[in-house]
JSON list of C-alpha atoms and ligand atoms in Angstrom, two decimals:
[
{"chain": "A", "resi": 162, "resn": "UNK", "atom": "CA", "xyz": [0.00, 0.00, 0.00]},
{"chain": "A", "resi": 163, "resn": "UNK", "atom": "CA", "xyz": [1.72, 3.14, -0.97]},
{"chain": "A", "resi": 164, "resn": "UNK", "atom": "CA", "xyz": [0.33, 5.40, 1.79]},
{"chain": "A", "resi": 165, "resn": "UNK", "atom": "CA", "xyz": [0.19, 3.53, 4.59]},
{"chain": "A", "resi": 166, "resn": "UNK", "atom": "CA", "xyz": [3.39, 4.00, 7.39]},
{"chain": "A", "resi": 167, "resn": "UNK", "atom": "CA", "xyz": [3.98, 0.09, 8.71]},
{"chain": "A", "resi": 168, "resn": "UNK", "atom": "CA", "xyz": [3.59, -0.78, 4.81]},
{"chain": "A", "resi": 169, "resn": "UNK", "atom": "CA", "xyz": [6.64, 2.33, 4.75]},
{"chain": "A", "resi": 170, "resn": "UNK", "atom": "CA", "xyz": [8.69, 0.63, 7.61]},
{"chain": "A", "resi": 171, "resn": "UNK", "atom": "CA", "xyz": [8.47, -3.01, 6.31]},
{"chain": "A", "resi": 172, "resn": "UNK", "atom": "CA", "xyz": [10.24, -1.42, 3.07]},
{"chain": "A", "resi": 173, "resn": "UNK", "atom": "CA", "xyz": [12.46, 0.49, 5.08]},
{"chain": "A", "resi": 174, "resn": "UNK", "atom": "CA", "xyz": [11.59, 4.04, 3.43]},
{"chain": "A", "resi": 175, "resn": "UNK", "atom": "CA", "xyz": [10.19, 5.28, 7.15]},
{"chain": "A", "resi": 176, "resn": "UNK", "atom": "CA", "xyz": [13.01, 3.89, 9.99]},
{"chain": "A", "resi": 177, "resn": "UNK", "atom": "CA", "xyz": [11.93, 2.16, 13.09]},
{"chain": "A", "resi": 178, "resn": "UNK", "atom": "CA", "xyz": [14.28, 0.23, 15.90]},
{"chain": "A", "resi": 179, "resn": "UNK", "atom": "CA", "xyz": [13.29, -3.30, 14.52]},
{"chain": "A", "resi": 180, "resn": "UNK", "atom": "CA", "xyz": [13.64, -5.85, 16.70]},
{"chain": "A", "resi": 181, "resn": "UNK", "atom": "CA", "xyz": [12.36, -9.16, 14.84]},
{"chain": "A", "resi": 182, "resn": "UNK", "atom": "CA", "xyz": [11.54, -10.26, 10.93]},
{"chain": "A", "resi": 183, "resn": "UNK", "atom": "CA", "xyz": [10.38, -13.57, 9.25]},
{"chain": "A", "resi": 184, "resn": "UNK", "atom": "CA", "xyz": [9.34, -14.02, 5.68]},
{"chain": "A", "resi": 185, "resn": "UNK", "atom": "CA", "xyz": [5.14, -12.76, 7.53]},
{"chain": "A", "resi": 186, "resn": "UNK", "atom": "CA", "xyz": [5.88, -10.74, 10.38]},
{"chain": "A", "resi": 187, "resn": "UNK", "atom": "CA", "xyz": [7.74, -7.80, 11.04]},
{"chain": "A", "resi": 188, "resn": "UNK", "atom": "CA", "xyz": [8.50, -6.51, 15.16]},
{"chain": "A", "resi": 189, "resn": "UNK", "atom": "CA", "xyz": [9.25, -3.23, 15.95]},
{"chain": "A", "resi": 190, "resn": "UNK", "atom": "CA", "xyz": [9.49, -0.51, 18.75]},
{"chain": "A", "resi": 191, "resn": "UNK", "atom": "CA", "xyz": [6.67, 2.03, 19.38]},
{"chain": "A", "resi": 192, "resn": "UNK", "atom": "CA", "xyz": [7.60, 5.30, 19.20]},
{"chain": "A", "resi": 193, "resn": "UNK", "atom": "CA", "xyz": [5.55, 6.01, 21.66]},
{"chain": "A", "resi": 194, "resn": "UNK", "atom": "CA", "xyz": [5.25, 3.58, 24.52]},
{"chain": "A", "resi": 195, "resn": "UNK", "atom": "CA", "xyz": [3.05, 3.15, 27.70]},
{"chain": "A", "resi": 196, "resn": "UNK", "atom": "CA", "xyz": [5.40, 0.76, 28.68]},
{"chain": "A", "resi": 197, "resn": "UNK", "atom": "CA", "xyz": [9.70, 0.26, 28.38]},
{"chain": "A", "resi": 198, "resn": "UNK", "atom": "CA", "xyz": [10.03, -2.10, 25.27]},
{"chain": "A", "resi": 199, "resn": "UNK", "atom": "CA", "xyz": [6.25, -1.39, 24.38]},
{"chain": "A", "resi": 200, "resn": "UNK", "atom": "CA", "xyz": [6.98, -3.42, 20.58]},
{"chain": "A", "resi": 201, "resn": "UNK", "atom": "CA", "xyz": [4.47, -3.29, 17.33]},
{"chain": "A", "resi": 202, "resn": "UNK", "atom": "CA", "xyz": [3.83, -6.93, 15.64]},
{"chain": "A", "resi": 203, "resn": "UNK", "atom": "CA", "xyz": [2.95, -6.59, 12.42]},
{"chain": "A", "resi": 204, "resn": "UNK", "atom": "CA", "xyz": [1.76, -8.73, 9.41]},
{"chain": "A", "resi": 205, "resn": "UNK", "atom": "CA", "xyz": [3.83, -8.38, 6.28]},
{"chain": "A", "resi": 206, "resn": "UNK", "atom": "CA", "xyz": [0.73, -8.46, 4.29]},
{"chain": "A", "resi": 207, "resn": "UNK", "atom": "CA", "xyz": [-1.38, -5.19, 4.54]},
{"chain": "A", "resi": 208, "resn": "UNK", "atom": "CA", "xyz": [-4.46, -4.91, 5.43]},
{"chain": "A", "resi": 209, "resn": "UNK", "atom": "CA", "xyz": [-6.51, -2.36, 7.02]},
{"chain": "A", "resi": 210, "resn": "UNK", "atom": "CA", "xyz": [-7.28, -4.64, 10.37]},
{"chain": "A", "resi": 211, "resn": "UNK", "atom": "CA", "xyz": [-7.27, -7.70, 12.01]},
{"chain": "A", "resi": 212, "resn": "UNK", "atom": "CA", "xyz": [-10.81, -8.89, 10.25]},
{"chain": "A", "resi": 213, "resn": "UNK", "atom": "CA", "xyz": [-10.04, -7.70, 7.00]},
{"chain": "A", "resi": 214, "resn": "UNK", "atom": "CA", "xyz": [-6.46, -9.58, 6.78]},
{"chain": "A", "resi": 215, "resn": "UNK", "atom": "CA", "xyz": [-5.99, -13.51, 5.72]},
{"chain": "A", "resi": 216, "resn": "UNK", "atom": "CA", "xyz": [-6.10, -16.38, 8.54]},
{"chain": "A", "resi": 217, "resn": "UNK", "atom": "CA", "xyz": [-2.41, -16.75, 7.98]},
{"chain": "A", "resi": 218, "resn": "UNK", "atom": "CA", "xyz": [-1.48, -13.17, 8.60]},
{"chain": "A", "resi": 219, "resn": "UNK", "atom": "CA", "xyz": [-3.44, -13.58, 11.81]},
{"chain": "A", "resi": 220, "resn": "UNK", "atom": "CA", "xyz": [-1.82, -16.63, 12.61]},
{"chain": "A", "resi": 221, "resn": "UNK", "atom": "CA", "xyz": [1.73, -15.27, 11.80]},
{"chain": "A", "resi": 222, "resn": "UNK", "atom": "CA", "xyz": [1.87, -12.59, 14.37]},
{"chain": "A", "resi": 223, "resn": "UNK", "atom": "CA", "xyz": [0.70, -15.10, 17.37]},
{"chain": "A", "resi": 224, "resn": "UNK", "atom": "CA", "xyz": [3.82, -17.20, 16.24]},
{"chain": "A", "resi": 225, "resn": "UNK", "atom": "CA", "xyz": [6.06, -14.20, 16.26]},
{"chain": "A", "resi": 226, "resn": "UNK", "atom": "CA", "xyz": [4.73, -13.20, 19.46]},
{"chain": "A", "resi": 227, "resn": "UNK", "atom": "CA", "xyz": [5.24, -16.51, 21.37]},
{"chain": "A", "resi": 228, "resn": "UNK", "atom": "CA", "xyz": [8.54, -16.54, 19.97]},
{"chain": "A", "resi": 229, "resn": "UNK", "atom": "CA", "xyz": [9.92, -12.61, 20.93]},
{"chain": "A", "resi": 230, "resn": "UNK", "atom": "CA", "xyz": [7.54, -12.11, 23.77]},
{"chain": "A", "resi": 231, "resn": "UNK", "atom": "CA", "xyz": [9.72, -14.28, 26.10]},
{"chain": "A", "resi": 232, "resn": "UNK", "atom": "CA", "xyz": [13.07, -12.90, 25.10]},
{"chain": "A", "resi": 233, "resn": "UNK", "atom": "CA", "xyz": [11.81, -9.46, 25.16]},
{"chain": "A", "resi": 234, "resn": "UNK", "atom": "CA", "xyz": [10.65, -10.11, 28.73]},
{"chain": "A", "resi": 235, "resn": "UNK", "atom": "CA", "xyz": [13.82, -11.63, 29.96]},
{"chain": "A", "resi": 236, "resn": "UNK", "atom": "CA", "xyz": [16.50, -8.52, 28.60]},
{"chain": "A", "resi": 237, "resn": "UNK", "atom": "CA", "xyz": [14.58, -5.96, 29.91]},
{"chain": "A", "resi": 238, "resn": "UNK", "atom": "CA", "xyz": [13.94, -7.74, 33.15]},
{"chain": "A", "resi": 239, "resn": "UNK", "atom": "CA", "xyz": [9.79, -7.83, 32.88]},
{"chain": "A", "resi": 240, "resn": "UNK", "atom": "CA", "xyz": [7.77, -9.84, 34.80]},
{"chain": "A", "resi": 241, "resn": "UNK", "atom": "CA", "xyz": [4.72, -10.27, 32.80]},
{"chain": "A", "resi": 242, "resn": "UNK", "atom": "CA", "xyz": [3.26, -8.73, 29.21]},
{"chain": "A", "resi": 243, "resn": "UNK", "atom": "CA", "xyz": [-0.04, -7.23, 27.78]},
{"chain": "A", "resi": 244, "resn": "UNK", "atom": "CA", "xyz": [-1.17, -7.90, 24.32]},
{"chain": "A", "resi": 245, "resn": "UNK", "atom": "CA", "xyz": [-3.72, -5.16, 22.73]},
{"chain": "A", "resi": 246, "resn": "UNK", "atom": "CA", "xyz": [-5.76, -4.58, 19.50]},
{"chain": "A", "resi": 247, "resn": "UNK", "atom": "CA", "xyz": [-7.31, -1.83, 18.31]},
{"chain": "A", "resi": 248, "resn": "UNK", "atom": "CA", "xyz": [-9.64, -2.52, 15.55]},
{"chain": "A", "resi": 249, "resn": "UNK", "atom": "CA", "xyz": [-11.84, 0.17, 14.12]},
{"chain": "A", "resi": 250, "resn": "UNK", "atom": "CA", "xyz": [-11.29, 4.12, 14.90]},
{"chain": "A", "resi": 251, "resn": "UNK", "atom": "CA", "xyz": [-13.56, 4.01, 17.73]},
{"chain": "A", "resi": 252, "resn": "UNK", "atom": "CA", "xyz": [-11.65, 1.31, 19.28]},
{"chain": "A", "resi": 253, "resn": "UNK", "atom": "CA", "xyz": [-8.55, 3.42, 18.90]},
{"chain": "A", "resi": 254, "resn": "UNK", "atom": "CA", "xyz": [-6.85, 3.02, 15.69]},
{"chain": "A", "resi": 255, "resn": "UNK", "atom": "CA", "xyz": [-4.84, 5.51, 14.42]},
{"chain": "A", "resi": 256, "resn": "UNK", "atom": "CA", "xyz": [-2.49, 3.31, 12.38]},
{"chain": "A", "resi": 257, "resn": "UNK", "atom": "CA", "xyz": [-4.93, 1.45, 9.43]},
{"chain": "A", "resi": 258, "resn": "UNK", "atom": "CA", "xyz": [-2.34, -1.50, 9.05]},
{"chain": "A", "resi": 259, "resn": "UNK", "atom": "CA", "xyz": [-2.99, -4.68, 11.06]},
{"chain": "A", "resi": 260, "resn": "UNK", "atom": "CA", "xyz": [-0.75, -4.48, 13.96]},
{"chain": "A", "resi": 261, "resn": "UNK", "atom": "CA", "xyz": [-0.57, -6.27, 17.94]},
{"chain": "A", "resi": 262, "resn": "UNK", "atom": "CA", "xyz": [0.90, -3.88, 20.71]},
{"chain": "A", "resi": 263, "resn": "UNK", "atom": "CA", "xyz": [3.11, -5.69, 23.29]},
{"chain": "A", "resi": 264, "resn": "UNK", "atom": "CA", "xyz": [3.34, -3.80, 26.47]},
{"chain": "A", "resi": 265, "resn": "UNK", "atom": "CA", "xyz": [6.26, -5.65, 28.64]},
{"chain": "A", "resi": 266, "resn": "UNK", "atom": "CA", "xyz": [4.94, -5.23, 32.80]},
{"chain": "A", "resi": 267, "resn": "UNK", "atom": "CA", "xyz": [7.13, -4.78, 35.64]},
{"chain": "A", "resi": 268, "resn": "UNK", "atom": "CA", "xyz": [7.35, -5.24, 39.05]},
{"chain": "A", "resi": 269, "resn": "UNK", "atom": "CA", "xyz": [4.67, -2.47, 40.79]},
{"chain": "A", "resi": 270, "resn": "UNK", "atom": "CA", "xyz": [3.90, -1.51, 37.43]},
{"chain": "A", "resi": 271, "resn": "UNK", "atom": "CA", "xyz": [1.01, 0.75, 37.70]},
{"chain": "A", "resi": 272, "resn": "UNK", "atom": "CA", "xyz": [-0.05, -0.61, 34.16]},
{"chain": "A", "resi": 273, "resn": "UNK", "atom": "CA", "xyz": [-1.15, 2.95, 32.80]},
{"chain": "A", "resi": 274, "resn": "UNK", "atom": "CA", "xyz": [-1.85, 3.17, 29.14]},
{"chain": "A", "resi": 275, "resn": "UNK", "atom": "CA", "xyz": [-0.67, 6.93, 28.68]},
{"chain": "A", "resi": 276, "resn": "UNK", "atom": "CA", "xyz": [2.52, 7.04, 25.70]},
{"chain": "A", "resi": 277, "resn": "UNK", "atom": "CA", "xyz": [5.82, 8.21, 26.86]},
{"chain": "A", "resi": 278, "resn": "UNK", "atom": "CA", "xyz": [7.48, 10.26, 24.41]},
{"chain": "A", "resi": 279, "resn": "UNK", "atom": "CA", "xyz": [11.55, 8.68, 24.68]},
{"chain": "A", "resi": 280, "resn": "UNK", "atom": "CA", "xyz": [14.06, 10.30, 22.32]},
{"chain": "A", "resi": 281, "resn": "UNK", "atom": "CA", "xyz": [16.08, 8.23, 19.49]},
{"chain": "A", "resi": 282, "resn": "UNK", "atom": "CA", "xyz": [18.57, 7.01, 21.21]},
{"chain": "A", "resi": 283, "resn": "UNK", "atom": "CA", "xyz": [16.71, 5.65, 24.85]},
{"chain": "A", "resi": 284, "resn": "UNK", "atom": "CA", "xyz": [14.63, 3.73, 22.25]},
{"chain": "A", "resi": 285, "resn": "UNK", "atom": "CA", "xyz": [18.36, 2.16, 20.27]},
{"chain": "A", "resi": 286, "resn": "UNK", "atom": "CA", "xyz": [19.33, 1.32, 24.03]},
{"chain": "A", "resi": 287, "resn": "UNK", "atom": "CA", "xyz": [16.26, -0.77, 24.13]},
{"chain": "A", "resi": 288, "resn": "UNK", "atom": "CA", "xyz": [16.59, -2.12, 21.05]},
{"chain": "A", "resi": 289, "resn": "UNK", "atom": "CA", "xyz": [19.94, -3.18, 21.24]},
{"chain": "A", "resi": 290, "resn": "UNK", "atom": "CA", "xyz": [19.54, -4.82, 25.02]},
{"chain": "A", "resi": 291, "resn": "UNK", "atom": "CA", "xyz": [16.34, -7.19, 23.30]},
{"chain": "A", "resi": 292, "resn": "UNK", "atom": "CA", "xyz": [18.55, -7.72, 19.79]},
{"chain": "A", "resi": 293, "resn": "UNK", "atom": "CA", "xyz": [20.94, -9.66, 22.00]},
{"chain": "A", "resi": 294, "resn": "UNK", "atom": "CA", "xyz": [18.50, -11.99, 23.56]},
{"chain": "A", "resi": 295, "resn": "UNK", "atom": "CA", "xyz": [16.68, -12.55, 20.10]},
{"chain": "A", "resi": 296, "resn": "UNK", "atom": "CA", "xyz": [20.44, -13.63, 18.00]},
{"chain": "A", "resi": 297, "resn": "UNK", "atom": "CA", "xyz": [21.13, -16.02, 21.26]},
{"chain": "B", "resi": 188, "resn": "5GP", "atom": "P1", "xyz": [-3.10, 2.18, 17.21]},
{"chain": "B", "resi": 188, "resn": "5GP", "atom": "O1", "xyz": [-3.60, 3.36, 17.99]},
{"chain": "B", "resi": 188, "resn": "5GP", "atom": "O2", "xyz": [-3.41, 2.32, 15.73]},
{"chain": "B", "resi": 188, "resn": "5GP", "atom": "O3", "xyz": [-3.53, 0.87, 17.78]},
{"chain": "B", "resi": 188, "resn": "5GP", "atom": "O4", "xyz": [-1.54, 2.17, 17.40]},
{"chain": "B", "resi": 188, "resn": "5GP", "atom": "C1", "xyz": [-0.65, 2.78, 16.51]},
{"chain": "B", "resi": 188, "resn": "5GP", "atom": "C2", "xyz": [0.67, 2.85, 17.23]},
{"chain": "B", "resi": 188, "resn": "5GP", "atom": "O5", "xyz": [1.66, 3.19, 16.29]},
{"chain": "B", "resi": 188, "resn": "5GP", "atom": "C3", "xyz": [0.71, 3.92, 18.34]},
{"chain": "B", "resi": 188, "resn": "5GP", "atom": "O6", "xyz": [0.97, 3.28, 19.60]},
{"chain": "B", "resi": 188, "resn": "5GP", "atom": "C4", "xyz": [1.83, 4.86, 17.91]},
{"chain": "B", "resi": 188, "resn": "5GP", "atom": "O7", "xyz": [2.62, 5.31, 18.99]},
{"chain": "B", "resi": 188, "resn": "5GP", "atom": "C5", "xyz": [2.62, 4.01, 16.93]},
{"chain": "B", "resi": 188, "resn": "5GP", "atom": "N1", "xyz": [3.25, 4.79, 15.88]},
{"chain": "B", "resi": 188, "resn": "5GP", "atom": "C6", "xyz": [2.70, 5.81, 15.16]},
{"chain": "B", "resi": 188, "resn": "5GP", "atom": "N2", "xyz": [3.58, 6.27, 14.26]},
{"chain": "B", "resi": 188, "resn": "5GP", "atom": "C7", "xyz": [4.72, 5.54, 14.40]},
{"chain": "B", "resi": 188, "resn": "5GP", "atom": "C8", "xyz": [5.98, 5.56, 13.74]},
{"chain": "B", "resi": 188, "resn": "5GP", "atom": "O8", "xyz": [6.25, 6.34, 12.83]},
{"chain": "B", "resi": 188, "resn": "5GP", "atom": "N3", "xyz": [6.90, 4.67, 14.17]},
{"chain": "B", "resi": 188, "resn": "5GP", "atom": "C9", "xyz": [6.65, 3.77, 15.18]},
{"chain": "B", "resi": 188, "resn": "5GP", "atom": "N4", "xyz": [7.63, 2.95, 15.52]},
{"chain": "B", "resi": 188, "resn": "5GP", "atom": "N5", "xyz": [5.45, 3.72, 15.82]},
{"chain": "B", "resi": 188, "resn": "5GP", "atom": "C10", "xyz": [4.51, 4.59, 15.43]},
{"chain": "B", "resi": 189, "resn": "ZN", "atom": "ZN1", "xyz": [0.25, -1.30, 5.25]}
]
């Protein structure tokens, strides 16, 4: 899709701190998280939301999120995870590309959904500390 931003960061034309990629699925930072290590899965294949997209899309980002959700957990020392969709404007969409939002939890974690606005490079440092779990 030529206007659409996640279809922009798959090709690479719009950078993001990406943090996982299969031949379906593409993981990535949000750049602006309610939680340290809040990460975007993503199907490869656009479409505008979860209903609209094939079974295998759907399928594809549950895989990729057993598989990171884990490893992000353990480097940045998380206890537990939420998993969100927002499917429709009124549920909160702002982004009309299929995506999952992984929200890492911590210890006392008050669990607030309000986005944090971190500069470039606090969002690299958290890249680079989940990279090394994911290449292990
Ligand atoms: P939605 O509200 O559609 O469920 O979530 C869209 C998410 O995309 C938001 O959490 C927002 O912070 C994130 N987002 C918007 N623009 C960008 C961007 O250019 N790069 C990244 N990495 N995330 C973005
Ligand atoms: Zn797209």
């Amino acid at each position: 899709m030529d206007n659409c931003l996640f279809c922009k960061i798959i090709s690479g034309e719009i950078p993001a701190h990406k943090i996982y990629e299969d031949d379906e699925t593409l993981a990535f930072l949000d750049i602006g998280p309610v939680s340290e290590g809040h990460t975007l899965i993503i199907p490869k294949e656009h479409a505008t939301d979860l209903t609209a997209g094939s079974e295998e899309s759907a399928l594809a980002i549950m895989q990729t999120i057993k598989e990171i959700a884990p490893k992000i957990t353990e480097a940045l020392g998380a206890t537990g995870y939420n998993l969100g969709m927002n499917n429709g404007r009124d549920a909160g969409q702002d982004v009309f590309h299929t995506h999952m939002h992984l929200m890492p939890r911590y210890e006392n974690d008050e669990r607030k959904f309000v986005k944090s606005f971190p500069d470039n490079q606090f969002l690299a440092q958290i890249k680079s500390k989940i990279a090394q779990k994911l290449t292990n």
